[in-house]
mmCIF file of C-alpha atoms and ligand atoms in Angstrom:
data_model
loop_
_atom_site.group_PDB
_atom_site.id
_atom_site.type_symbol
_atom_site.label_atom_id
_atom_site.label_comp_id
_atom_site.label_asym_id
_atom_site.label_seq_id
_atom_site.Cartn_x
_atom_site.Cartn_y
_atom_site.Cartn_z
ATOM 1 C CA MET T 1317 95.166 105.378 78.576
ATOM 2 C CA SER T 1318 94.603 108.840 80.113
ATOM 3 C CA PRO T 1319 97.332 111.527 80.220
ATOM 4 C CA GLN T 1320 97.549 110.917 83.976
ATOM 5 C CA GLU T 1321 98.035 107.162 83.515
ATOM 6 C CA ALA T 1322 100.641 107.879 80.826
ATOM 7 C CA ALA T 1323 102.404 110.193 83.303
ATOM 8 C CA GLN T 1324 102.450 107.401 85.915
ATOM 9 C CA LYS T 1325 104.061 105.071 83.372
ATOM 10 C CA ILE T 1326 106.809 107.519 82.425
ATOM 11 C CA LEU T 1327 107.474 108.398 86.083
ATOM 12 C CA ALA T 1328 107.888 104.655 86.693
ATOM 13 C CA GLY T 1329 110.643 104.476 84.066
ATOM 14 C CA GLN T 1330 108.620 103.403 81.018
ATOM 15 C CA LEU T 1331 108.672 104.924 77.523
ATOM 16 C CA VAL T 1332 105.434 106.607 76.387
ATOM 17 C CA VAL T 1333 104.388 107.591 72.861
ATOM 18 C CA PHE T 1334 102.329 110.796 73.064
ATOM 19 C CA PRO T 1335 100.736 113.236 70.588
ATOM 20 C CA THR T 1336 101.937 116.779 70.017
ATOM 21 C CA GLU T 1337 100.614 119.373 67.562
ATOM 22 C CA THR T 1338 103.433 118.400 65.125
ATOM 23 C CA VAL T 1339 104.052 114.625 65.210
ATOM 24 C CA TYR T 1340 103.924 111.877 67.859
ATOM 25 C CA GLY T 1341 106.880 111.782 70.270
ATOM 26 C CA LEU T 1342 108.544 108.820 72.016
ATOM 27 C CA GLY T 1343 109.070 110.107 75.537
ATOM 28 C CA ALA T 1344 111.218 109.204 78.537
ATOM 29 C CA LEU T 1345 111.700 111.062 81.792
ATOM 30 C CA ALA T 1346 114.709 113.276 81.031
ATOM 31 C CA SER T 1347 116.247 112.644 84.464
ATOM 32 C CA ASP T 1348 116.056 108.839 84.033
ATOM 33 C CA GLN T 1349 119.305 107.859 82.277
ATOM 34 C CA ASP T 1350 118.262 104.279 81.767
ATOM 35 C CA ALA T 1351 114.928 105.251 80.168
ATOM 36 C CA VAL T 1352 116.633 107.828 77.919
ATOM 37 C CA ARG T 1353 119.102 105.175 76.806
ATOM 38 C CA ARG T 1354 116.166 102.917 75.882
ATOM 39 C CA ILE T 1355 114.809 105.628 73.526
ATOM 40 C CA PHE T 1356 118.003 105.320 71.450
ATOM 41 C CA GLU T 1357 117.718 101.519 71.492
ATOM 42 C CA ALA T 1358 114.025 101.450 70.552
ATOM 43 C CA LYS T 1359 114.539 103.808 67.609
ATOM 44 C CA GLY T 1360 117.928 102.482 66.525
ATOM 45 C CA ARG T 1361 119.112 106.097 66.869
ATOM 46 C CA PRO T 1362 122.831 106.980 66.900
ATOM 47 C CA ALA T 1363 123.935 108.248 70.332
ATOM 48 C CA HIS T 1364 125.317 111.508 68.918
ATOM 49 C CA ASN T 1365 121.886 112.641 67.662
ATOM 50 C CA PRO T 1366 120.516 114.712 70.590
ATOM 51 C CA LEU T 1367 116.954 114.741 71.939
ATOM 52 C CA ILE T 1368 114.497 117.617 72.402
ATOM 53 C CA LEU T 1369 113.208 118.271 75.934
ATOM 54 C CA HIS T 1370 109.461 118.882 76.272
ATOM 55 C CA ILE T 1371 108.164 121.045 79.114
ATOM 56 C CA ALA T 1372 104.715 121.987 80.429
ATOM 57 C CA ASP T 1373 105.502 125.488 81.619
ATOM 58 C CA HIS T 1374 108.016 128.241 81.527
ATOM 59 C CA GLU T 1375 109.437 127.660 85.027
ATOM 60 C CA GLN T 1376 110.843 124.294 83.951
ATOM 61 C CA LEU T 1377 113.078 126.073 81.443
ATOM 62 C CA ASP T 1378 115.208 127.723 84.147
ATOM 63 C CA GLU T 1379 116.343 124.328 85.485
ATOM 64 C CA LEU T 1380 117.655 123.370 82.056
ATOM 65 C CA VAL T 1381 119.358 126.366 80.470
ATOM 66 C CA HIS T 1382 121.904 128.998 81.440
ATOM 67 C CA GLU T 1383 120.572 132.047 79.747
ATOM 68 C CA VAL T 1384 117.490 133.066 77.777
ATOM 69 C CA SER T 1385 118.719 135.701 75.303
ATOM 70 C CA PRO T 1386 116.474 138.667 74.442
ATOM 71 C CA ALA T 1387 115.841 137.085 71.015
ATOM 72 C CA ALA T 1388 114.864 133.764 72.602
ATOM 73 C CA LYS T 1389 112.552 135.629 74.966
ATOM 74 C CA LYS T 1390 110.773 137.313 72.058
ATOM 75 C CA LEU T 1391 110.296 133.968 70.318
ATOM 76 C CA ILE T 1392 109.024 132.311 73.496
ATOM 77 C CA ASP T 1393 106.537 135.123 74.127
ATOM 78 C CA CYS T 1394 105.225 134.844 70.613
ATOM 79 C CA PHE T 1395 105.339 131.139 69.765
ATOM 80 C CA TRP T 1396 105.154 129.122 73.016
ATOM 81 C CA PRO T 1397 103.262 126.968 73.536
ATOM 82 C CA GLY T 1398 103.583 125.834 69.934
ATOM 83 C CA PRO T 1399 105.668 124.162 67.220
ATOM 84 C CA LEU T 1400 108.926 126.040 67.873
ATOM 85 C CA THR T 1401 111.964 124.329 69.413
ATOM 86 C CA ILE T 1402 114.704 126.598 70.774
ATOM 87 C CA CYS T 1403 118.338 125.623 71.275
ATOM 88 C CA PHE T 1404 120.036 127.087 74.402
ATOM 89 C CA LYS T 1405 123.355 126.651 76.236
ATOM 90 C CA LYS T 1406 122.595 123.803 78.638
ATOM 91 C CA LYS T 1407 123.058 123.547 82.381
ATOM 92 C CA SER T 1408 124.872 120.509 83.761
ATOM 93 C CA THR T 1409 121.485 119.195 84.952
ATOM 94 C CA VAL T 1410 120.957 118.116 81.321
ATOM 95 C CA SER T 1411 122.835 114.873 80.696
ATOM 96 C CA ASP T 1412 125.280 114.368 77.818
ATOM 97 C CA LEU T 1413 123.078 111.499 76.729
ATOM 98 C CA ILE T 1414 120.292 113.985 75.932
ATOM 99 C CA SER T 1415 122.523 116.614 74.330
ATOM 100 C CA GLY T 1416 124.540 114.068 72.349
ATOM 101 C CA GLY T 1417 127.684 115.486 73.939
ATOM 102 C CA LEU T 1418 126.959 119.072 72.759
ATOM 103 C CA ASP T 1419 126.975 122.000 75.205
ATOM 104 C CA THR T 1420 123.479 123.000 74.059
ATOM 105 C CA VAL T 1421 119.982 121.629 74.582
ATOM 106 C CA CYS T 1422 116.830 121.977 72.492
ATOM 107 C CA VAL T 1423 113.603 122.715 74.387
ATOM 108 C CA ARG T 1424 109.998 122.928 73.286
ATOM 109 C CA ARG T 1425 106.670 123.583 74.967
ATOM 110 C CA PRO T 1426 103.943 121.868 72.922
ATOM 111 C CA SER T 1427 100.475 123.367 72.532
ATOM 112 C CA HIS T 1428 98.579 120.096 71.991
ATOM 113 C CA PRO T 1429 96.055 119.846 74.865
ATOM 114 C CA LEU T 1430 96.824 116.167 75.575
ATOM 115 C CA ALA T 1431 100.588 116.790 75.476
ATOM 116 C CA HIS T 1432 100.081 119.664 77.891
ATOM 117 C CA GLU T 1433 97.964 117.558 80.281
ATOM 118 C CA PHE T 1434 100.487 114.734 80.102
ATOM 119 C CA LEU T 1435 103.528 116.983 80.664
ATOM 120 C CA THR T 1436 101.759 118.801 83.505
ATOM 121 C CA ALA T 1437 100.966 115.480 85.203
ATOM 122 C CA VAL T 1438 104.617 114.386 84.783
ATOM 123 C CA GLY T 1439 105.778 117.688 86.283
ATOM 124 C CA LYS T 1440 109.327 117.256 84.920
ATOM 125 C CA PRO T 1441 110.981 117.600 81.489
ATOM 126 C CA VAL T 1442 110.348 114.767 79.044
ATOM 127 C CA ALA T 1443 112.965 113.873 76.408
ATOM 128 C CA ALA T 1444 111.294 112.895 73.152
ATOM 129 C CA PRO T 1445 112.352 112.379 69.575
ATOM 130 C CA SER T 1446 109.722 111.702 66.926
ATOM 131 C CA ALA T 1447 107.958 108.360 67.462
ATOM 132 C CA ASN T 1448 109.406 106.349 64.585
ATOM 133 C CA ILE T 1449 112.249 103.972 63.872
ATOM 134 C CA SER T 1450 115.329 106.022 62.951
ATOM 135 C CA GLY T 1451 115.284 106.877 59.238
ATOM 136 C CA LYS T 1452 111.626 105.932 58.725
ATOM 137 C CA PRO T 1453 108.789 108.446 58.348
ATOM 138 C CA SER T 1454 107.614 110.262 61.468
ATOM 139 C CA THR T 1455 104.127 109.391 62.667
ATOM 140 C CA THR T 1456 100.998 111.539 62.906
ATOM 141 C CA THR T 1457 98.566 108.931 64.263
ATOM 142 C CA SER T 1458 98.973 106.548 67.185
ATOM 143 C CA GLU T 1459 98.129 103.662 64.808
ATOM 144 C CA ASP T 1460 101.129 104.492 62.619
ATOM 145 C CA ALA T 1461 103.335 104.910 65.713
ATOM 146 C CA ARG T 1462 102.107 101.503 66.966
ATOM 147 C CA LYS T 1463 102.923 99.817 63.680
ATOM 148 C CA GLN T 1464 106.541 100.994 63.965
ATOM 149 C CA LEU T 1465 107.096 100.704 67.723
ATOM 150 C CA GLU T 1466 104.652 98.242 69.283
ATOM 151 C CA SER T 1467 107.231 95.477 69.586
ATOM 152 C CA LYS T 1468 109.450 97.782 71.674
ATOM 153 C CA GLY T 1469 107.538 97.500 74.949
ATOM 154 C CA VAL T 1470 106.410 101.125 74.994
ATOM 155 C CA TYR T 1471 103.051 102.639 76.075
ATOM 156 C CA PHE T 1472 100.747 104.718 73.875
ATOM 157 C CA LEU T 1473 98.719 107.822 74.696
ATOM 158 C CA ASP T 1474 96.235 108.086 71.826
ATOM 159 C CA GLY T 1475 95.357 111.578 70.650
ATOM 160 C CA GLY T 1476 94.029 111.009 67.139
ATOM 161 C CA LYS T 1477 95.657 112.745 64.226
ATOM 162 C CA THR T 1478 98.244 115.432 65.006
ATOM 163 C CA PRO T 1479 97.071 118.716 63.450
ATOM 164 C CA LEU T 1480 100.235 120.163 61.847
ATOM 165 C CA GLY T 1481 101.917 117.012 60.590
ATOM 166 C CA ILE T 1482 105.562 118.062 60.239
ATOM 167 C CA GLU T 1483 108.125 118.402 63.013
ATOM 168 C CA SER T 1484 108.696 121.673 64.875
ATOM 169 C CA THR T 1485 110.788 124.524 63.538
ATOM 170 C CA ILE T 1486 114.180 124.533 65.353
ATOM 171 C CA VAL T 1487 116.106 127.758 65.966
ATOM 172 C CA ASP T 1488 119.467 128.071 67.671
ATOM 173 C CA CYS T 1489 119.491 130.963 70.151
ATOM 174 C CA SER T 1490 122.668 129.836 71.936
ATOM 175 C CA GLY T 1491 125.022 132.137 70.032
ATOM 176 C CA GLU T 1492 125.321 135.727 68.806
ATOM 177 C CA SER T 1493 122.798 135.446 65.974
ATOM 178 C CA VAL T 1494 119.634 133.419 65.633
ATOM 179 C CA VAL T 1495 120.065 130.453 63.282
ATOM 180 C CA LEU T 1496 117.402 128.266 61.690
ATOM 181 C CA LEU T 1497 118.340 124.591 62.120
ATOM 182 C CA ARG T 1498 115.167 122.932 60.834
ATOM 183 C CA PRO T 1499 112.233 124.576 59.003
ATOM 184 C CA GLY T 1500 108.719 123.689 60.194
ATOM 185 C CA SER T 1501 105.222 125.190 60.479
ATOM 186 C CA ILE T 1502 106.626 128.411 61.905
ATOM 187 C CA THR T 1503 108.250 129.987 58.892
ATOM 188 C CA MET T 1504 111.395 132.054 58.414
ATOM 189 C CA GLU T 1505 109.182 135.074 57.591
ATOM 190 C CA GLN T 1506 107.347 134.743 60.936
ATOM 191 C CA LEU T 1507 110.608 134.422 62.875
ATOM 192 C CA GLU T 1508 112.177 137.461 61.211
ATOM 193 C CA GLN T 1509 109.032 139.512 61.692
ATOM 194 C CA VAL T 1510 108.940 138.832 65.427
ATOM 195 C CA LEU T 1511 112.691 139.325 65.897
ATOM 196 C CA GLY T 1512 112.999 142.351 63.625
ATOM 197 C CA GLU T 1513 116.300 140.945 62.377
ATOM 198 C CA LYS T 1514 117.683 138.488 59.817
ATOM 199 C CA VAL T 1515 117.746 134.840 60.789
ATOM 200 C CA LEU T 1516 120.648 132.806 59.355
ATOM 201 C CA ASP T 1517 119.599 129.666 57.534
ATOM 202 C CA ALA T 1518 121.690 126.589 58.393
ATOM 203 C CA SER T 1519 118.900 124.119 57.680
ATOM 204 C CA GLU T 1520 120.339 122.835 54.391
ATOM 205 C CA PRO T 1521 124.043 122.167 55.044
ATOM 206 C CA SER T 1522 126.036 121.725 51.872
ATOM 207 C CA SER T 1523 128.777 119.668 53.517
ATOM 208 C CA VAL T 1524 129.646 117.973 56.782
ATOM 209 C CA ASP T 1525 131.659 121.045 57.783
ATOM 210 C CA HIS T 1526 128.547 123.152 58.024
ATOM 211 C CA VAL T 1527 126.375 120.796 60.025
ATOM 212 C CA ARG T 1528 124.920 122.617 63.018
ATOM 213 C CA SER T 1529 122.436 119.951 64.013
ATOM 214 C CA PRO T 1530 123.396 116.257 63.932
ATOM 215 C CA GLY T 1531 119.963 115.172 62.679
ATOM 216 C CA GLN T 1532 120.374 117.143 59.460
ATOM 217 C CA LEU T 1533 122.500 114.364 58.005
ATOM 218 C CA LEU T 1534 120.863 111.463 59.788
ATOM 219 C CA GLU T 1535 117.196 112.012 59.233
ATOM 220 C CA HIS T 1536 115.612 110.531 56.126
ATOM 221 C CA TYR T 1537 111.866 110.348 56.773
ATOM 222 C CA ALA T 1538 111.987 107.831 53.934
ATOM 223 C CA PRO T 1539 109.572 105.105 52.896
ATOM 224 C CA GLN T 1540 111.040 101.742 51.860
ATOM 225 C CA GLY T 1541 110.024 102.128 48.216
ATOM 226 C CA GLU T 1542 111.601 104.478 45.713
ATOM 227 C CA LEU T 1543 109.900 107.874 46.002
ATOM 228 C CA PHE T 1544 109.737 110.540 43.301
ATOM 229 C CA VAL T 1545 108.175 113.939 44.055
ATOM 230 C CA LEU T 1546 106.477 115.663 41.131
ATOM 231 C CA TYR T 1547 106.477 119.387 41.832
ATOM 232 C CA GLY T 1548 104.616 122.006 39.796
ATOM 233 C CA SER T 1549 101.192 123.231 38.695
ATOM 234 C CA ASN T 1550 98.283 120.832 38.401
ATOM 235 C CA GLU T 1551 98.291 121.088 34.613
ATOM 236 C CA LYS T 1552 102.040 120.506 34.250
ATOM 237 C CA ARG T 1553 101.996 117.532 36.637
ATOM 238 C CA LYS T 1554 99.211 115.865 34.664
ATOM 239 C CA GLY T 1555 101.041 116.540 31.389
ATOM 240 C CA TRP T 1556 104.261 115.045 32.772
ATOM 241 C CA MET T 1557 102.492 111.919 34.002
ATOM 242 C CA ASP T 1558 100.767 111.359 30.645
ATOM 243 C CA HIS T 1559 104.131 111.453 28.889
ATOM 244 C CA HIS T 1560 106.439 109.764 31.367
ATOM 245 C CA VAL T 1561 104.582 107.159 33.411
ATOM 246 C CA LYS T 1562 104.774 104.161 31.077
ATOM 247 C CA THR T 1563 103.795 101.415 33.520
ATOM 248 C CA PRO T 1564 101.254 103.072 35.868
ATOM 249 C CA SER T 1565 100.118 99.709 37.284
ATOM 250 C CA GLU T 1566 103.527 99.421 39.009
ATOM 251 C CA TRP T 1567 103.262 102.828 40.659
ATOM 252 C CA VAL T 1568 101.499 104.126 43.725
ATOM 253 C CA LEU T 1569 100.325 107.734 43.392
ATOM 254 C CA GLY T 1570 99.936 110.334 46.149
ATOM 255 C CA THR T 1571 97.719 112.981 44.615
ATOM 256 C CA LEU T 1572 95.837 116.159 45.440
ATOM 257 C CA SER T 1573 92.897 116.170 43.146
ATOM 258 C CA ASP T 1574 89.699 114.505 44.315
ATOM 259 C CA GLN T 1575 89.180 113.253 40.765
ATOM 260 C CA ALA T 1576 90.516 109.866 39.743
ATOM 261 C CA PRO T 1577 93.750 110.214 37.717
ATOM 262 C CA ALA T 1578 93.675 109.461 33.991
ATOM 263 C CA LEU T 1579 96.137 106.550 34.323
ATOM 264 C CA SER T 1580 95.420 103.238 36.100
ATOM 265 C CA PHE T 1581 97.859 103.346 39.019
ATOM 266 C CA LYS T 1582 98.419 100.385 41.350
ATOM 267 C CA ALA T 1583 96.870 102.430 44.148
ATOM 268 C CA VAL T 1584 95.967 106.076 44.701
ATOM 269 C CA TYR T 1585 96.110 108.038 47.976
ATOM 270 C CA PHE T 1586 94.365 111.424 48.146
ATOM 271 C CA LEU T 1587 96.320 113.810 50.374
ATOM 272 C CA THR T 1588 94.096 116.856 50.020
ATOM 273 C CA PRO T 1589 91.624 117.985 47.371
ATOM 274 C CA ALA T 1590 92.586 121.657 47.791
ATOM 275 C CA GLU T 1591 95.498 122.305 45.425
ATOM 276 C CA THR T 1592 96.610 125.405 47.330
ATOM 277 C CA ASP T 1593 96.273 124.157 50.905
ATOM 278 C CA LEU T 1594 99.820 123.194 51.891
ATOM 279 C CA HIS T 1595 98.827 122.977 55.553
ATOM 280 C CA ALA T 1596 96.357 120.179 54.827
ATOM 281 C CA TYR T 1597 99.064 118.567 52.657
ATOM 282 C CA ALA T 1598 101.623 118.741 55.488
ATOM 283 C CA ALA T 1599 99.104 117.261 57.928
ATOM 284 C CA GLU T 1600 98.650 114.234 55.643
ATOM 285 C CA LEU T 1601 102.209 113.741 54.391
ATOM 286 C CA TYR T 1602 103.536 111.271 56.973
ATOM 287 C CA ALA T 1603 100.268 109.311 56.978
ATOM 288 C CA PHE T 1604 100.845 108.847 53.244
ATOM 289 C CA LEU T 1605 104.497 107.767 53.648
ATOM 290 C CA ASN T 1606 103.557 105.320 56.425
ATOM 291 C CA TRP T 1607 100.705 103.987 54.265
ATOM 292 C CA CYS T 1608 103.253 103.364 51.463
ATOM 293 C CA ASP T 1609 105.354 101.206 53.822
ATOM 294 C CA GLN T 1610 102.326 99.398 55.230
ATOM 295 C CA ASN T 1611 101.225 98.546 51.674
ATOM 296 C CA ASP T 1612 104.684 97.567 50.525
ATOM 297 C CA ALA T 1613 104.762 100.247 47.801
ATOM 298 C CA ARG T 1614 107.876 99.820 45.647
ATOM 299 C CA HIS T 1615 107.535 102.757 43.228
ATOM 300 C CA ILE T 1616 105.910 105.900 44.569
ATOM 301 C CA LEU T 1617 105.009 109.121 42.798
ATOM 302 C CA LEU T 1618 103.928 111.990 45.048
ATOM 303 C CA GLU T 1619 102.485 115.205 43.642
ATOM 304 C CA LEU T 1620 103.473 118.500 45.278
ATOM 305 C CA PRO T 1621 101.674 121.668 44.192
ATOM 306 C CA GLY T 1622 103.696 124.586 42.848
ATOM 307 C CA SER T 1623 103.047 127.258 45.450
ATOM 308 C CA SER T 1624 104.491 130.396 46.972
ATOM 309 C CA ASP T 1625 103.204 129.412 50.428
ATOM 310 C CA PRO T 1626 105.901 130.079 53.091
ATOM 311 C CA LEU T 1627 105.400 126.477 54.254
ATOM 312 C CA LEU T 1628 106.883 125.178 50.980
ATOM 313 C CA PRO T 1629 110.568 125.218 52.111
ATOM 314 C CA SER T 1630 109.685 123.069 55.129
ATOM 315 C CA LEU T 1631 107.897 120.529 52.954
ATOM 316 C CA LEU T 1632 110.729 120.478 50.416
ATOM 317 C CA ASN T 1633 113.242 119.993 53.262
ATOM 318 C CA ARG T 1634 111.446 116.777 54.333
ATOM 319 C CA LEU T 1635 110.649 115.588 50.814
ATOM 320 C CA LYS T 1636 114.205 116.011 49.509
ATOM 321 C CA LYS T 1637 115.333 113.598 52.222
ATOM 322 C CA ALA T 1638 112.374 111.238 51.882
ATOM 323 C CA SER T 1639 112.965 110.995 48.102
ATOM 324 C CA ARG T 1640 116.778 111.038 48.356
ATOM 325 C CA GLY T 1641 116.790 114.133 46.160
ATOM 326 C CA HIS T 1642 114.350 112.828 43.554
ATOM 327 C CA ILE T 1643 112.352 116.030 43.090
ATOM 328 C CA ILE T 1644 111.067 116.464 39.544
ATOM 329 C CA SER T 1645 110.237 120.120 38.880
ATOM 330 C CA VAL T 1646 107.806 120.592 35.992
HETATM 331 O O1 TXA O 794 108.074 118.409 66.427
HETATM 332 C C1 TXA O 794 109.075 117.921 66.953
HETATM 333 O O2 TXA O 794 110.113 118.580 67.150
HETATM 334 C C2 TXA O 794 109.017 116.447 67.380
HETATM 335 C C3 TXA O 794 108.003 116.336 68.518
HETATM 336 C C4 TXA O 794 107.911 114.932 69.076
HETATM 337 O O3 TXA O 794 108.319 117.277 69.520
HETATM 338 N N1 TXA O 794 110.312 115.968 67.785
HETATM 339 C C5 TXA O 794 111.301 115.727 66.908
HETATM 340 O O4 TXA O 794 112.433 115.194 67.484
HETATM 341 O O5 TXA O 794 111.211 115.958 65.711
HETATM 342 P P1 TXA O 794 113.589 114.479 66.623
HETATM 343 O O6 TXA O 794 114.501 113.891 67.630
HETATM 344 O O7 TXA O 794 112.985 113.555 65.647
HETATM 345 O O8 TXA O 794 114.295 115.670 65.908
HETATM 346 C C6 TXA O 794 115.047 116.577 66.699
HETATM 347 C C7 TXA O 794 116.113 117.213 65.868
HETATM 348 C C8 TXA O 794 117.201 116.253 65.443
HETATM 349 O O9 TXA O 794 117.510 116.530 64.089
HETATM 350 C C9 TXA O 794 118.377 116.613 66.345
HETATM 351 O O10 TXA O 794 119.623 116.421 65.700
HETATM 352 C C10 TXA O 794 118.119 118.098 66.602
HETATM 353 O O11 TXA O 794 116.727 118.207 66.692
HETATM 354 N N2 TXA O 794 118.687 118.542 67.881
HETATM 355 C C11 TXA O 794 118.339 118.144 69.123
HETATM 356 N N3 TXA O 794 119.101 118.741 70.048
HETATM 357 C C12 TXA O 794 119.961 119.560 69.386
HETATM 358 C C13 TXA O 794 121.012 120.437 69.772
HETATM 359 N N4 TXA O 794 121.345 120.599 71.043
HETATM 360 N N5 TXA O 794 121.680 121.115 68.796
HETATM 361 C C14 TXA O 794 121.359 120.952 67.491
HETATM 362 N N6 TXA O 794 120.370 120.121 67.057
HETATM 363 C C15 TXA O 794 119.692 119.428 67.989
HETATM 364 MG MG1 MG O 795 112.764 112.538 63.976
#
C-alpha cells in the first residue's frame, strides 16, 4: 500500500498502521469520533489514556492548540520534525476522546519520510498511539505490528524497520515550566541546552498523586514471559551469568556480544554487537521483546550495557516497566 492509498483508507474512516522514526503508530483521522473510538477498542486501551496527534506541517498546529509558549517555540524550531511530542493547552476542536478528558493535547510532527508523505496526503491531524495491544511491547516493524493487530481489521503501511526504536520524548509546555513526561531519543541534556533552563522531570512518578501523564502507570511494554534485565559491564554480566544461571536451557538470552555465550541457553538473540552503541540497542529492543512473545519465551534474560550515554535513562524507563522492576545491577 502506498502512503496515498493509506491516506484514502484513513479518510474513509479506516484505521491505518504506519511507520514513524520511533515506533509504528495505529492511526485514525482525529476528527472522526467513531474511528478514534475504534483505536481504543482495537488496542484494549483505557479511555482515560489520551492519544498523540500527528501533523504534517506547522500550520496544522494552530487549529489544535491555544498558545505556543516561547519555550515550545524553541523546541519546535530545533526538534521538529522529529521524535519530540509537545503537550499544549487544547482548543475545543480537539475532542475529549483524544485528550482523555484533560484540557491538554500532545502533538508531534514525525520526520520519517513515509509518515510525512502519508500525513501530507491525509491533510488533517491523525490520532495515533503506538501500534500494539495495550500493555504489550510497541512495534518497530510492520510484521510485528501485524502479528499483534491483524485480526482487528486495520490497514498497514509498510515502512521497514523504524530507525530509533523507542517512543518519542514527551514534554509538557502547557504550564509555567517545561516538564519531561516521557524520556525518549531526545535527551534531557538536549532539551535543557536548547531551552537554556532546567526541565522538571516528572517521568518517573513515585505515587499516583504525582502522575502527570496517564500512560505512565498504564504502559508496560512487557513480554508475556518473566523478564530480567542484567545491567553492567560486559565482564561483570558474564561473571554474574556463570554464577547465577543454573538452568540455562530454560532461559532465552538477549545479548550484545557477537560471540556465542559460554552457557547453552534455550535461544539467543543478538541485539547489537557494539557494546557501547545504545542507539543500535534501542532500535532493536522492541523487535527482541516481540520475538520473545512470538517464540513463547517463559524466562528471559536481557543484557544491558553499563554506559553513561544520555539515552540510558530512556532505556531504563522502558525496561523497568517491561521487567516489572527486575533490573539486576552488577
Ligand atoms: O513515538 C511515539 O510517541 C509513538 C508514535 C506512534 O508517534 N506514539 C506513542 O503513543 O508512543 P502512545 O499512545 O503509545 O503513548 C503516548 C503517551 C501515553 O503515555 C499518554 O498517556 C501520553 O502520551 N499522553 C497523551 N496525551 C497526553 C496529555 N494530553 N497529557 C499527558 N500525557 C499524554
Ligand atoms: Mg504506547
